[in-house]
Amino acid sequence: MKNLALLVLICLLTTHGAAHAKTMADVLAATTPGDWRTLDPERVVYLELETGRVTIELAPGFAPRHTANVRALVKQGYFDRQAVNRVQDNFVVQWSGASGKALTGGAKRGLPPEFTRPAKGLEFTVLPDPDTYAPQTGFVEGFPAARDPATGAAWLAHCYGMVGAGRDNALDSGSGTELYVVIGHAPRQLDRNITLLGRVVSGMELLAALPRGPAPMGFHEKSELQTPIVRMRLASDVPAAERTHLELLRTDTAAFSELIEARRNRKDEWYKVEAGRIDVCNVPLPVRAAANAGSSP
Amino acid sequence: MKNLALLVLICLLTTHGAAHAKTMADVLAATTPGDWRTLDPERVVYLELETGRVTIELAPGFAPRHTANVRALVKQGYFDRQAVNRVQDNFVVQWSGASGKALTGGAKRGLPPEFTRPAKGLEFTVLPDPDTYAPQTGFVEGFPAARDPATGAAWLAHCYGMVGAGRDNALDSGSGTELYVVIGHAPRQLDRNITLLGRVVSGMELLAALPRGPAPMGFHEKSELQTPIVRMRLASDVPAAERTHLELLRTDTAAFSELIEARRNRKDEWYKVEAGRIDVCNVPLPVRAAANAGSSP
């Protein structure tokens, strides 16, 4: 009887050990189709560069007015034949539309800020670890986010690849006519100070490797040093065969929670010490080519 | 009398407000020559690319054996005419020396790890804010660092621009024959798992903008996609007139503490909400051209 108890105990420990020994690759290999989602082409904009396509998923849940404005601007071709004119090392790349162009389709040059929104009603996958900048961090509909139980506010977090609407000092001076993407260590001091409206889900390497502009702000004054934008388009305005068909791991699944655990405690043979913790901006958000895609990404 | 008290109160509040309203520019403008330090050429290595020079300050205080080994490798020309062959987006760039070459000057291909060291004896400028990965973070001799009062250990933090010695699974398989530099969001899970040995103090933009290699690891297999290394040299082996003469803000000064406060609470007119906190990897480590430099950086 004693031996049986010991055997059960060993069994439990072994199983427990195995359950915690998963790497991210193990977690991804065990996912089912339901763990993944496809992109809604109405919520996706393509930034077409000469070097390739940057795919941006919009976040209307956090920035309904700004994402609607960006959609209207993109639809009228506001960013076509413009240029990425700012590349500040360890900070952001940035581009603007044609400032002299009349806006159509209800688009505006300034909007009330959407820096935060009520946390209520959001399905929030909470990270268990302390964060320097926010009482809680986690994920909402595939985006890194934060919230403050004391105020009831939630907001998107300035992680690598996040896309925002540049503004001047006036809080309502942004609208998406100027866009930026984070290309360095997460500048989380910007959280709640500017409207984030989406995230780059593919093509980050095209933006992150652009030649840096001069310090301190990284603006390329000479047009020949700027990176031409061929055009921006809504995915829904692109023929299905020409879209980038991606699947993203849903962040409201047990699989994603397992992935977080696998990254909090790295079991790869290489690691000597497991951090036992993770920063919201270090959690990978897996993206893969859609299984039945009409074209490859 | 009552009015006088009120006046004094207003005065105090105003002064208090002014004292806290410093921006980083204000803090830097008020520094004195003693707040800055020059680089010790014996502790500096230059990575010479065709596009320019990357200046790396070594950290013998944390990695005495590895920095000595890198010095020996550099002195024998071990990295000359090699190439940066790994550029992983949002992670690291990496290069190795000539693997077939015999080592001289006592250089070794493997060394005992220098992942941590005793915190005792280090002048540690502590940050007051919570960190996801470590009980305490701060700065030691110009380097971002962490420590654990419970174990008495201190270690360098994997912030943007930090330089480390690549290793295989064996803990003693690194020595500096393979070097990497962080080019993305701080991969702090690497802390205490690998030996950091220095920091890029100028020229980061030359490494950060390199074309990314293919996922998942970013290795450029084709040599034409790799970035040639002209040579690596110890600054002390370079004629004084050809050195990059820099001054770095000392991190053990009142000026640096003021800079931290200015960045924890951004007073620039642009900000609506002050974070009131800062992550160790978001604290700028100011570098400027030396006032009486023989050559410009």
mmCIF file of N, CA, C and O in Angstrom, chain B residues 37-95:
data_model
loop_
_atom_site.group_PDB
_atom_site.id
_atom_site.type_symbol
_atom_site.label_atom_id
_atom_site.label_comp_id
_atom_site.label_asym_id
_atom_site.label_seq_id
_atom_site.Cartn_x
_atom_site.Cartn_y
_atom_site.Cartn_z
ATOM 1 N N ARG B 37 32.363 61.251 -18.187
ATOM 2 C CA ARG B 37 33.606 60.484 -18.167
ATOM 3 C C ARG B 37 34.016 60.199 -19.610
ATOM 4 O O ARG B 37 33.178 60.160 -20.505
ATOM 5 N N THR B 38 35.292 60.017 -19.808
ATOM 6 C CA THR B 38 35.754 59.593 -21.129
ATOM 7 C C THR B 38 35.930 58.082 -21.108
ATOM 8 O O THR B 38 35.941 57.456 -20.042
ATOM 9 N N LEU B 39 36.060 57.499 -22.270
ATOM 10 C CA LEU B 39 36.240 56.054 -22.355
ATOM 11 C C LEU B 39 37.709 55.701 -22.145
ATOM 12 O O LEU B 39 38.604 56.411 -22.614
ATOM 13 N N ASP B 40 37.931 54.601 -21.445
ATOM 14 C CA ASP B 40 39.282 54.084 -21.284
ATOM 15 C C ASP B 40 39.606 53.251 -22.531
ATOM 16 O O ASP B 40 38.975 52.224 -22.769
ATOM 17 N N PRO B 41 40.577 53.688 -23.357
ATOM 18 C CA PRO B 41 40.828 52.976 -24.627
ATOM 19 C C PRO B 41 41.207 51.507 -24.446
ATOM 20 O O PRO B 41 41.064 50.714 -25.370
ATOM 21 N N GLU B 42 41.656 51.147 -23.253
ATOM 22 C CA GLU B 42 41.973 49.732 -22.991
ATOM 23 C C GLU B 42 40.703 48.894 -22.829
ATOM 24 O O GLU B 42 40.749 47.673 -22.843
ATOM 25 N N ARG B 43 39.592 49.585 -22.627
ATOM 26 C CA ARG B 43 38.326 48.879 -22.383
ATOM 27 C C ARG B 43 37.346 49.075 -23.526
ATOM 28 O O ARG B 43 36.151 48.836 -23.360
ATOM 29 N N VAL B 44 37.856 49.534 -24.654
ATOM 30 C CA VAL B 44 36.973 49.807 -25.798
ATOM 31 C C VAL B 44 37.432 49.016 -27.016
ATOM 32 O O VAL B 44 38.622 48.984 -27.321
ATOM 33 N N VAL B 45 36.475 48.370 -27.696
ATOM 34 C CA VAL B 45 36.805 47.735 -28.983
ATOM 35 C C VAL B 45 35.962 48.379 -30.076
ATOM 36 O O VAL B 45 34.814 48.763 -29.861
ATOM 37 N N TYR B 46 36.586 48.526 -31.226
ATOM 38 C CA TYR B 46 35.890 49.048 -32.404
ATOM 39 C C TYR B 46 35.556 47.887 -33.328
ATOM 40 O O TYR B 46 36.435 47.087 -33.668
ATOM 41 N N LEU B 47 34.304 47.822 -33.729
ATOM 42 C CA LEU B 47 33.886 46.898 -34.789
ATOM 43 C C LEU B 47 33.802 47.752 -36.040
ATOM 44 O O LEU B 47 32.929 48.625 -36.150
ATOM 45 N N GLU B 48 34.734 47.538 -36.974
ATOM 46 C CA GLU B 48 34.784 48.387 -38.164
ATOM 47 C C GLU B 48 34.031 47.718 -39.307
ATOM 48 O O GLU B 48 34.428 46.641 -39.770
ATOM 49 N N LEU B 49 32.930 48.335 -39.711
ATOM 50 C CA LEU B 49 32.166 47.852 -40.859
ATOM 51 C C LEU B 49 32.467 48.744 -42.053
ATOM 52 O O LEU B 49 33.035 49.824 -41.899
ATOM 53 N N GLU B 50 32.032 48.318 -43.225
ATOM 54 C CA GLU B 50 32.255 49.175 -44.403
ATOM 55 C C GLU B 50 31.456 50.462 -44.286
ATOM 56 O O GLU B 50 31.793 51.478 -44.895
ATOM 57 N N THR B 51 30.381 50.427 -43.503
ATOM 58 C CA THR B 51 29.512 51.601 -43.337
ATOM 59 C C THR B 51 29.941 52.502 -42.195
ATOM 60 O O THR B 51 29.369 53.581 -42.025
ATOM 61 N N GLY B 52 30.912 52.057 -41.401
ATOM 62 C CA GLY B 52 31.344 52.899 -40.298
ATOM 63 C C GLY B 52 31.752 52.080 -39.088
ATOM 64 O O GLY B 52 31.898 50.861 -39.161
ATOM 65 N N ARG B 53 31.913 52.779 -37.986
ATOM 66 C CA ARG B 53 32.462 52.179 -36.773
ATOM 67 C C ARG B 53 31.408 52.009 -35.680
ATOM 68 O O ARG B 53 30.659 52.930 -35.392
ATOM 69 N N VAL B 54 31.422 50.822 -35.085
ATOM 70 C CA VAL B 54 30.603 50.560 -33.898
ATOM 71 C C VAL B 54 31.548 50.542 -32.701
ATOM 72 O O VAL B 54 32.532 49.795 -32.703
ATOM 73 N N THR B 55 31.271 51.370 -31.702
ATOM 74 C CA THR B 55 32.132 51.464 -30.529
ATOM 75 C C THR B 55 31.508 50.695 -29.374
ATOM 76 O O THR B 55 30.358 50.958 -28.996
ATOM 77 N N ILE B 56 32.266 49.754 -28.836
ATOM 78 C CA ILE B 56 31.769 48.899 -27.748
ATOM 79 C C ILE B 56 32.605 49.142 -26.500
ATOM 80 O O ILE B 56 33.836 49.037 -26.541
ATOM 81 N N GLU B 57 31.937 49.483 -25.396
ATOM 82 C CA GLU B 57 32.649 49.590 -24.124
ATOM 83 C C GLU B 57 32.539 48.252 -23.398
ATOM 84 O O GLU B 57 31.430 47.725 -23.218
ATOM 85 N N LEU B 58 33.668 47.697 -22.998
ATOM 86 C CA LEU B 58 33.679 46.418 -22.292
ATOM 87 C C LEU B 58 33.343 46.612 -20.815
ATOM 88 O O LEU B 58 33.528 47.704 -20.263
ATOM 89 N N ALA B 59 32.861 45.548 -20.205
ATOM 90 C CA ALA B 59 32.453 45.586 -18.798
ATOM 91 C C ALA B 59 33.237 44.558 -17.990
ATOM 92 O O ALA B 59 32.693 43.543 -17.555
ATOM 93 N N PRO B 60 34.541 44.812 -17.778
ATOM 94 C CA PRO B 60 35.337 43.837 -17.031
ATOM 95 C C PRO B 60 34.852 43.649 -15.593
ATOM 96 O O PRO B 60 35.108 42.608 -14.993
ATOM 97 N N GLY B 61 34.126 44.635 -15.061
ATOM 98 C CA GLY B 61 33.613 44.497 -13.703
ATOM 99 C C GLY B 61 32.626 43.347 -13.565
ATOM 100 O O GLY B 61 32.448 42.783 -12.491
ATOM 101 N N PHE B 62 31.964 42.998 -14.666
ATOM 102 C CA PHE B 62 31.008 41.888 -14.637
ATOM 103 C C PHE B 62 31.555 40.629 -15.323
ATOM 104 O O PHE B 62 31.137 39.534 -15.002
ATOM 105 N N ALA B 63 32.428 40.816 -16.285
ATOM 106 C CA ALA B 63 32.908 39.670 -17.065
ATOM 107 C C ALA B 63 34.408 39.790 -17.287
ATOM 108 O O ALA B 63 34.875 39.946 -18.419
ATOM 109 N N PRO B 64 35.197 39.677 -16.190
ATOM 110 C CA PRO B 64 36.647 39.878 -16.336
ATOM 111 C C PRO B 64 37.295 38.881 -17.299
ATOM 112 O O PRO B 64 38.149 39.264 -18.108
ATOM 113 N N ARG B 65 36.897 37.619 -17.218
ATOM 114 C CA ARG B 65 37.531 36.610 -18.086
ATOM 115 C C ARG B 65 37.111 36.782 -19.539
ATOM 116 O O ARG B 65 37.926 36.685 -20.453
ATOM 117 N N HIS B 66 35.821 37.027 -19.753
ATOM 118 C CA HIS B 66 35.342 37.163 -21.128
ATOM 119 C C HIS B 66 35.877 38.431 -21.796
ATOM 120 O O HIS B 66 36.215 38.417 -22.975
ATOM 121 N N THR B 67 35.933 39.524 -21.061
ATOM 122 C CA THR B 67 36.454 40.741 -21.682
ATOM 123 C C THR B 67 37.948 40.595 -21.979
ATOM 124 O O THR B 67 38.419 41.059 -23.025
ATOM 125 N N ALA B 68 38.678 39.917 -21.087
ATOM 126 C CA ALA B 68 40.103 39.682 -21.357
ATOM 127 C C ALA B 68 40.251 38.813 -22.607
ATOM 128 O O ALA B 68 41.143 39.037 -23.434
ATOM 129 N N ASN B 69 39.361 37.823 -22.727
ATOM 130 C CA ASN B 69 39.428 36.935 -23.892
ATOM 131 C C ASN B 69 39.111 37.695 -25.186
ATOM 132 O O ASN B 69 39.769 37.503 -26.205
ATOM 133 N N VAL B 70 38.091 38.552 -25.133
ATOM 134 C CA VAL B 70 37.740 39.331 -26.321
ATOM 135 C C VAL B 70 38.907 40.250 -26.701
ATOM 136 O O VAL B 70 39.237 40.382 -27.887
ATOM 137 N N ARG B 71 39.538 40.837 -25.711
ATOM 138 C CA ARG B 71 40.705 41.682 -25.999
ATOM 139 C C ARG B 71 41.795 40.875 -26.723
ATOM 140 O O ARG B 71 42.360 41.327 -27.727
ATOM 141 N N ALA B 72 42.050 39.662 -26.221
ATOM 142 C CA ALA B 72 43.080 38.820 -26.850
ATOM 143 C C ALA B 72 42.678 38.439 -28.281
ATOM 144 O O ALA B 72 43.507 38.462 -29.203
ATOM 145 N N LEU B 73 41.402 38.088 -28.457
ATOM 146 C CA LEU B 73 40.919 37.704 -29.793
ATOM 147 C C LEU B 73 41.029 38.878 -30.760
ATOM 148 O O LEU B 73 41.469 38.729 -31.903
ATOM 149 N N VAL B 74 40.615 40.053 -30.286
ATOM 150 C CA VAL B 74 40.664 41.244 -31.138
ATOM 151 C C VAL B 74 42.122 41.554 -31.500
ATOM 152 O O VAL B 74 42.432 41.867 -32.652
ATOM 153 N N LYS B 75 42.991 41.437 -30.531
ATOM 154 C CA LYS B 75 44.408 41.756 -30.769
ATOM 155 C C LYS B 75 45.032 40.860 -31.828
ATOM 156 O O LYS B 75 45.878 41.287 -32.608
ATOM 157 N N GLN B 76 44.593 39.611 -31.883
ATOM 158 C CA GLN B 76 45.180 38.718 -32.894
ATOM 159 C C GLN B 76 44.464 38.816 -34.237
ATOM 160 O O GLN B 76 44.789 38.069 -35.166
ATOM 161 N N GLY B 77 43.472 39.707 -34.335
ATOM 162 C CA GLY B 77 42.766 39.872 -35.605
ATOM 163 C C GLY B 77 41.770 38.761 -35.902
ATOM 164 O O GLY B 77 41.437 38.493 -37.062
ATOM 165 N N TYR B 78 41.290 38.126 -34.837
ATOM 166 C CA TYR B 78 40.436 36.949 -34.987
ATOM 167 C C TYR B 78 39.136 37.249 -35.742
ATOM 168 O O TYR B 78 38.572 36.379 -36.397
ATOM 169 N N PHE B 79 38.635 38.477 -35.646
ATOM 170 C CA PHE B 79 37.351 38.827 -36.287
ATOM 171 C C PHE B 79 37.529 39.539 -37.628
ATOM 172 O O PHE B 79 36.548 39.853 -38.299
ATOM 173 N N ASP B 80 38.774 39.809 -37.987
ATOM 174 C CA ASP B 80 39.011 40.576 -39.217
ATOM 175 C C ASP B 80 38.581 39.790 -40.449
ATOM 176 O O ASP B 80 38.793 38.575 -40.538
ATOM 177 N N ARG B 81 37.972 40.484 -41.381
ATOM 178 C CA ARG B 81 37.480 39.882 -42.639
ATOM 179 C C ARG B 81 36.472 38.754 -42.405
ATOM 180 O O ARG B 81 36.316 37.872 -43.222
ATOM 181 N N GLN B 82 35.796 38.774 -41.237
ATOM 182 C CA GLN B 82 34.670 37.868 -41.009
ATOM 183 C C GLN B 82 33.389 38.631 -41.355
ATOM 184 O O GLN B 82 33.468 39.632 -42.089
ATOM 185 N N ALA B 83 32.243 38.202 -40.858
ATOM 186 C CA ALA B 83 30.991 38.848 -41.251
ATOM 187 C C ALA B 83 29.923 38.733 -40.171
ATOM 188 O O ALA B 83 29.906 37.761 -39.403
ATOM 189 N N VAL B 84 29.048 39.740 -40.120
ATOM 190 C CA VAL B 84 27.844 39.642 -39.303
ATOM 191 C C VAL B 84 26.915 38.704 -40.076
ATOM 192 O O VAL B 84 26.475 39.042 -41.179
ATOM 193 N N ASN B 85 26.692 37.511 -39.557
ATOM 194 C CA ASN B 85 25.957 36.500 -40.331
ATOM 195 C C ASN B 85 24.576 36.178 -39.766
ATOM 196 O O ASN B 85 23.864 35.335 -40.294
ATOM 197 N N ARG B 86 24.207 36.856 -38.686
ATOM 198 C CA ARG B 86 22.865 36.641 -38.121
ATOM 199 C C ARG B 86 22.241 37.991 -37.807
ATOM 200 O O ARG B 86 22.845 38.819 -37.124
ATOM 201 N N VAL B 87 21.039 38.208 -38.323
ATOM 202 C CA VAL B 87 20.282 39.415 -38.009
ATOM 203 C C VAL B 87 18.837 38.966 -37.790
ATOM 204 O O VAL B 87 18.068 38.815 -38.738
ATOM 205 N N GLN B 88 18.500 38.713 -36.556
ATOM 206 C CA GLN B 88 17.144 38.242 -36.242
ATOM 207 C C GLN B 88 16.299 39.424 -35.798
ATOM 208 O O GLN B 88 16.618 40.094 -34.810
ATOM 209 N N ASP B 89 15.215 39.657 -36.525
ATOM 210 C CA ASP B 89 14.382 40.826 -36.233
ATOM 211 C C ASP B 89 13.912 40.813 -34.780
ATOM 212 O O ASP B 89 13.511 39.779 -34.245
ATOM 213 N N ASN B 90 13.965 41.988 -34.171
ATOM 214 C CA ASN B 90 13.522 42.181 -32.779
ATOM 215 C C ASN B 90 14.279 41.290 -31.809
ATOM 216 O O ASN B 90 13.752 40.893 -30.785
ATOM 217 N N PHE B 91 15.536 40.960 -32.128
ATOM 218 C CA PHE B 91 16.306 40.116 -31.212
ATOM 219 C C PHE B 91 17.790 40.505 -31.216
ATOM 220 O O PHE B 91 18.147 41.412 -30.462
ATOM 221 N N VAL B 92 18.598 39.885 -32.056
ATOM 222 C CA VAL B 92 20.039 40.162 -32.022
ATOM 223 C C VAL B 92 20.678 40.141 -33.408
ATOM 224 O O VAL B 92 20.158 39.529 -34.332
ATOM 225 N N VAL B 93 21.815 40.827 -33.524
ATOM 226 C CA VAL B 93 22.767 40.576 -34.606
ATOM 227 C C VAL B 93 23.919 39.792 -33.987
ATOM 228 O O VAL B 93 24.163 39.890 -32.778
ATOM 229 N N GLN B 94 24.642 39.054 -34.800
ATOM 230 C CA GLN B 94 25.673 38.166 -34.260
ATOM 231 C C GLN B 94 26.771 37.936 -35.281
ATOM 232 O O GLN B 94 26.507 37.931 -36.484
ATOM 233 N N TRP B 95 27.992 37.757 -34.782
ATOM 234 C CA TRP B 95 29.109 37.412 -35.663
ATOM 235 C C TRP B 95 30.110 36.549 -34.913
ATOM 236 O O TRP B 95 30.133 36.545 -33.680
#
